[in-house]
Coordinates of C-alpha atoms in Angstrom, one line a residue:
M272 CA -0.1 0.1 0.0
E273 CA 1.4 3.4 -1.0
M274 CA 2.5 5.5 2.0
I275 CA 0.1 8.5 2.6
A276 CA 1.6 12.0 2.9
P277 CA 1.3 12.3 6.7
E278 CA 3.0 9.1 7.3
A279 CA 6.0 10.0 5.0
A280 CA 6.3 13.4 6.5
L281 CA 6.6 11.8 10.0
I282 CA 9.2 9.4 8.8
R283 CA 11.1 12.3 7.2
S284 CA 10.8 14.3 10.4
A285 CA 12.0 11.3 12.6
K286 CA 15.1 10.9 10.3
A287 CA 15.8 14.6 10.5
G288 CA 15.5 14.5 14.3
A289 CA 17.8 11.6 14.5
L290 CA 20.4 13.3 12.1
L291 CA 20.2 16.5 14.3
R292 CA 20.8 14.5 17.6
R293 CA 23.8 12.5 15.9
S294 CA 25.4 15.6 14.7
S295 CA 24.9 17.3 18.2
L296 CA 26.8 14.5 19.7
A297 CA 29.5 14.6 17.2
L298 CA 30.0 18.3 17.8
V299 CA 30.0 17.7 21.6
A300 CA 32.5 14.8 21.4
T301 CA 34.7 16.8 19.0
A302 CA 34.7 19.8 21.1
W303 CA 35.5 18.0 24.3
A304 CA 38.4 16.0 22.7
S305 CA 39.9 19.3 21.3
G306 CA 39.4 20.9 24.6
M307 CA 41.1 18.1 26.5
V308 CA 44.1 18.1 24.1
F309 CA 44.3 21.9 24.6
G310 CA 44.2 21.3 28.4
A311 CA 46.9 18.8 28.4
Y312 CA 49.0 21.2 26.3
I313 CA 48.5 24.0 28.8
L314 CA 49.5 21.8 31.8
L315 CA 52.4 20.2 30.2
F316 CA 54.0 23.2 28.3
F317 CA 53.4 25.9 30.8
G318 CA 53.6 23.6 33.8
G319 CA 56.6 21.6 32.6
S320 CA 58.5 24.6 31.5
A321 CA 58.1 26.3 34.9
L322 CA 58.9 23.2 36.8
G323 CA 62.1 22.8 34.6
G324 CA 63.2 26.3 35.4
L325 CA 62.3 27.3 31.7
A326 CA 59.4 29.7 32.3
D327 CA 60.8 32.2 29.8
R328 CA 59.5 29.8 27.1
W329 CA 56.0 31.1 28.0
N330 CA 56.9 34.3 25.9
G331 CA 57.1 32.1 22.8
A332 CA 53.2 31.4 23.2
L333 CA 52.4 35.0 24.1
R334 CA 54.8 37.9 24.4
G335 CA 55.0 39.4 27.9
L336 CA 53.7 36.4 30.0
H337 CA 57.0 35.8 31.7
D338 CA 58.5 39.1 33.0
P339 CA 61.0 38.7 35.8
A340 CA 60.4 42.3 36.7
F341 CA 56.8 41.4 37.7
P342 CA 57.1 38.2 39.8
L343 CA 53.6 38.5 41.3
A344 CA 52.2 38.7 37.7
V345 CA 54.2 35.5 36.7
I346 CA 52.8 33.6 39.7
A347 CA 49.3 34.7 38.9
I348 CA 49.3 33.8 35.3
G349 CA 51.0 30.4 36.2
L350 CA 48.1 29.8 38.6
H351 CA 45.7 30.7 35.9
F352 CA 47.2 28.2 33.4
A353 CA 47.4 25.4 36.0
A354 CA 43.8 25.7 37.0
G355 CA 42.6 26.2 33.4
G356 CA 44.2 23.2 32.3
I357 CA 42.5 21.2 35.0
L358 CA 39.2 22.7 34.0
L359 CA 39.5 21.6 30.5
L360 CA 40.4 18.1 31.4
L361 CA 37.6 17.7 34.1
G362 CA 34.7 19.7 32.3
P363 CA 33.6 16.8 30.0
I364 CA 33.5 14.4 32.8
Q365 CA 31.3 16.4 35.0
L366 CA 28.8 16.8 32.3
I367 CA 28.4 13.1 31.3
G368 CA 24.9 12.2 32.7
P369 CA 25.6 8.5 33.0
V370 CA 28.8 9.1 35.0
R371 CA 27.1 11.6 37.2
R372 CA 24.2 9.2 38.0
A373 CA 26.3 6.1 38.4
V374 CA 29.1 7.5 40.6
P375 CA 27.6 10.6 42.3
R376 CA 30.4 10.5 45.0
L377 CA 32.9 10.9 42.1
H378 CA 30.8 13.8 40.6
R379 CA 30.8 15.6 43.9
W380 CA 34.5 15.4 44.5
L381 CA 35.5 16.3 41.0
G382 CA 33.0 19.1 41.2
R383 CA 34.7 20.5 44.3
L384 CA 38.1 20.4 42.4
Y385 CA 36.5 21.9 39.3
V386 CA 34.8 24.9 41.0
G387 CA 38.1 25.5 43.1
A388 CA 40.1 25.4 39.9
A389 CA 37.7 27.8 38.2
A390 CA 38.0 30.1 41.2
L391 CA 41.7 30.1 41.0
A392 CA 41.9 30.6 37.4
G393 CA 39.7 33.5 37.7
V394 CA 41.8 35.0 40.6
G395 CA 44.9 34.2 38.7
G396 CA 43.9 36.1 35.6
L397 CA 42.5 39.0 37.4
G398 CA 45.8 39.1 39.5
F399 CA 47.9 39.3 36.3
I400 CA 45.7 42.1 34.9
I401 CA 45.9 44.0 38.1
V402 CA 49.8 43.8 38.5
K403 CA 50.9 44.0 34.8
G404 CA 48.0 44.4 32.6
T405 CA 47.3 42.6 29.3
I406 CA 49.1 42.9 26.0
G407 CA 46.0 44.4 24.4
G408 CA 45.7 47.4 26.7
P409 CA 42.8 48.8 28.7
L410 CA 40.1 47.3 26.6
M411 CA 41.4 43.9 26.9
D412 CA 41.9 44.4 30.5
V413 CA 38.2 45.1 30.9
G414 CA 37.2 42.2 28.7
F415 CA 39.3 39.6 30.3
G416 CA 38.7 41.2 33.7
I417 CA 35.0 40.7 33.3
Y418 CA 35.7 37.1 32.2
G419 CA 37.7 36.4 35.2
A420 CA 35.1 37.8 37.6
L421 CA 32.3 35.7 35.9
M422 CA 34.4 32.6 36.4
I423 CA 34.6 33.3 40.3
L424 CA 30.9 34.2 40.4
C425 CA 29.8 30.9 38.6
A426 CA 32.1 28.8 40.6
E427 CA 30.7 30.3 43.9
R428 CA 27.1 29.9 42.9
A429 CA 27.6 26.2 41.5
F430 CA 29.4 25.2 44.8
T431 CA 26.9 27.0 47.2
L432 CA 23.8 25.7 45.4
G433 CA 25.2 22.2 45.4
R434 CA 25.8 22.3 49.0
Q435 CA 22.2 23.5 49.6
R436 CA 21.0 20.6 47.4
R437 CA 19.2 23.1 45.1
F438 CA 20.2 20.8 42.1
D439 CA 18.3 22.5 39.3
A440 CA 19.9 25.8 40.0
H441 CA 23.3 24.1 40.7
R442 CA 23.3 22.6 37.1
A443 CA 22.3 25.8 35.7
W444 CA 25.3 27.6 37.2
A445 CA 27.6 24.7 36.4
I446 CA 26.6 24.8 32.7
R447 CA 27.4 28.5 32.9
L448 CA 30.7 27.8 34.2
F449 CA 31.5 25.2 31.7
A450 CA 30.4 27.6 28.9
L451 CA 33.1 30.1 30.3
T452 CA 35.8 27.6 30.8
V453 CA 36.0 26.6 27.2
G454 CA 36.5 30.2 26.4
S455 CA 40.2 30.0 26.2
W456 CA 40.0 27.0 23.9
L457 CA 37.5 28.9 21.6
Y458 CA 39.5 32.0 21.6
R459 CA 42.1 30.1 19.6
M460 CA 39.6 28.3 17.5
E461 CA 37.7 31.4 16.6
Y462 CA 41.0 33.3 15.6
A463 CA 42.0 30.3 13.5
L464 CA 38.6 30.5 11.6
W465 CA 39.1 34.2 11.1
Y466 CA 42.7 33.8 9.7
L467 CA 41.5 31.0 7.5
A468 CA 38.7 33.1 6.0
M469 CA 40.0 36.7 6.3
G470 CA 43.8 36.6 6.8
D471 CA 45.0 39.3 9.1
L472 CA 42.1 41.7 8.4
G473 CA 41.2 43.7 11.5
T474 CA 44.1 42.3 13.6
N475 CA 47.1 44.2 14.7
H476 CA 49.0 42.8 17.6
F477 CA 45.8 42.7 19.7
H478 CA 45.0 46.3 18.8
G479 CA 42.8 45.9 15.6
W480 CA 39.2 46.2 15.4
F481 CA 38.6 42.4 15.2
D482 CA 41.0 41.9 18.2
A483 CA 38.7 44.4 20.2
I484 CA 35.7 42.2 19.3
M485 CA 37.3 39.1 20.3
M486 CA 38.1 40.5 23.8
F487 CA 34.4 39.8 24.5
F488 CA 33.4 37.5 21.8
F489 CA 35.2 34.4 23.2
Y490 CA 32.7 34.1 26.1
V491 CA 29.7 36.4 25.7
P492 CA 28.1 34.1 23.1
N493 CA 29.0 31.0 25.1
L494 CA 26.9 32.5 27.9
L495 CA 24.0 33.1 25.6
V496 CA 24.1 29.6 24.2
A497 CA 24.2 28.3 27.8
E498 CA 21.1 30.4 28.9
F499 CA 19.3 29.1 25.8
F500 CA 20.3 25.5 26.8
I501 CA 19.2 26.0 30.3
R502 CA 15.8 27.5 29.5
A503 CA 14.9 25.2 26.5
R504 CA 12.0 23.0 27.2
D505 CA 12.1 20.7 24.1
G506 CA 14.8 18.4 22.7
G507 CA 15.8 20.5 19.8
T508 CA 14.6 22.4 16.7
H509 CA 11.6 21.0 14.9
G510 CA 10.4 21.2 11.4
K511 CA 12.2 22.1 8.2
G512 CA 15.1 23.6 10.1
E513 CA 16.4 20.4 11.4
I514 CA 18.5 19.4 8.3
P515 CA 20.2 22.8 7.9
A516 CA 20.8 22.9 11.7
A517 CA 22.3 19.3 11.5
L518 CA 24.5 20.2 8.4
A519 CA 25.8 23.4 10.3
L520 CA 26.7 21.2 13.2
I521 CA 28.6 18.6 11.1
A522 CA 30.4 21.6 9.3
A523 CA 31.4 22.9 12.9
S524 CA 32.6 19.4 14.0
L525 CA 34.8 19.1 10.9
F526 CA 36.2 22.6 11.4
I527 CA 37.1 21.9 15.1
A528 CA 38.6 18.4 14.1
V529 CA 40.9 20.1 11.3
A530 CA 41.7 23.0 13.5
T531 CA 42.6 20.7 16.4
W532 CA 44.8 18.7 14.0
F533 CA 46.5 21.8 12.8
F534 CA 47.1 23.2 16.3
T535 CA 48.3 19.9 17.7
V536 CA 50.8 19.4 14.8
S537 CA 52.1 22.9 14.8
I538 CA 51.8 24.2 18.4
W539 CA 50.2 22.0 20.9
G540 CA 52.1 18.9 20.2
P541 CA 55.5 20.5 20.1
G542 CA 54.6 22.6 23.1
M543 CA 53.8 19.3 25.1
A544 CA 57.1 17.9 23.9
K545 CA 59.0 21.0 25.1
G546 CA 57.2 20.8 28.5
M547 CA 58.3 17.2 28.9
E548 CA 61.9 18.2 28.2
G549 CA 61.4 20.8 30.9
L550 CA 60.3 18.2 33.4
A551 CA 63.1 15.9 32.4
A552 CA 65.7 18.7 32.7

């Protein structure tokens, strides 16, 4: 018997919904894998170089990070990097529902470590800005300063609400915190996409118009997406928009995978190797 139009439409809608769910999972998995590689790079390169007495290598990643004339700034940014690496490595684990439900005790202890690291990352970044200032000047100081303050706020709220067993609110603030913690990783991904598409247009050693946008763009949209996710009541987009949305997610996953490979081969991988050399020195 020939399939009637409503039945065919329901099947197409179900297939589109399945494609959207799978593409969403692919994007999440790709982003988590990339963030964890970047977190390992942060810990090994910056931590290994510092422990090996080679902290001046930090300036190869970004000029002015290690300045013996500002020892407090060096300590603050080192704290920021160490805590940030922990955040990127632990974040995916904390958001995996089956793990959270199966081993709640592990979730609680990792959560304490996570919010503590987030607070330290925020304090370290703010300390560096107060003592030395950023390479991009006052506007970058403001943008990155707000970022650090938001990290501390979200960490405090997630921890306090968890202790109070207000779990819905706790999860909401934990999602906001995770959206912020991936900011340092997204900062590099977004710059990579811009350079790929536009070259150095709008960039000038962190003083161009695109640089000015990026001082806020690497975390403000993340928070907006987090708010949408927190407030959403259904499982996704319905109707004709599902296929385009799925294709956009697949394209984003492919970009992240390619960008991660490029960064790992050209920067993160060699940086991890240098950090291991520092530890062995």
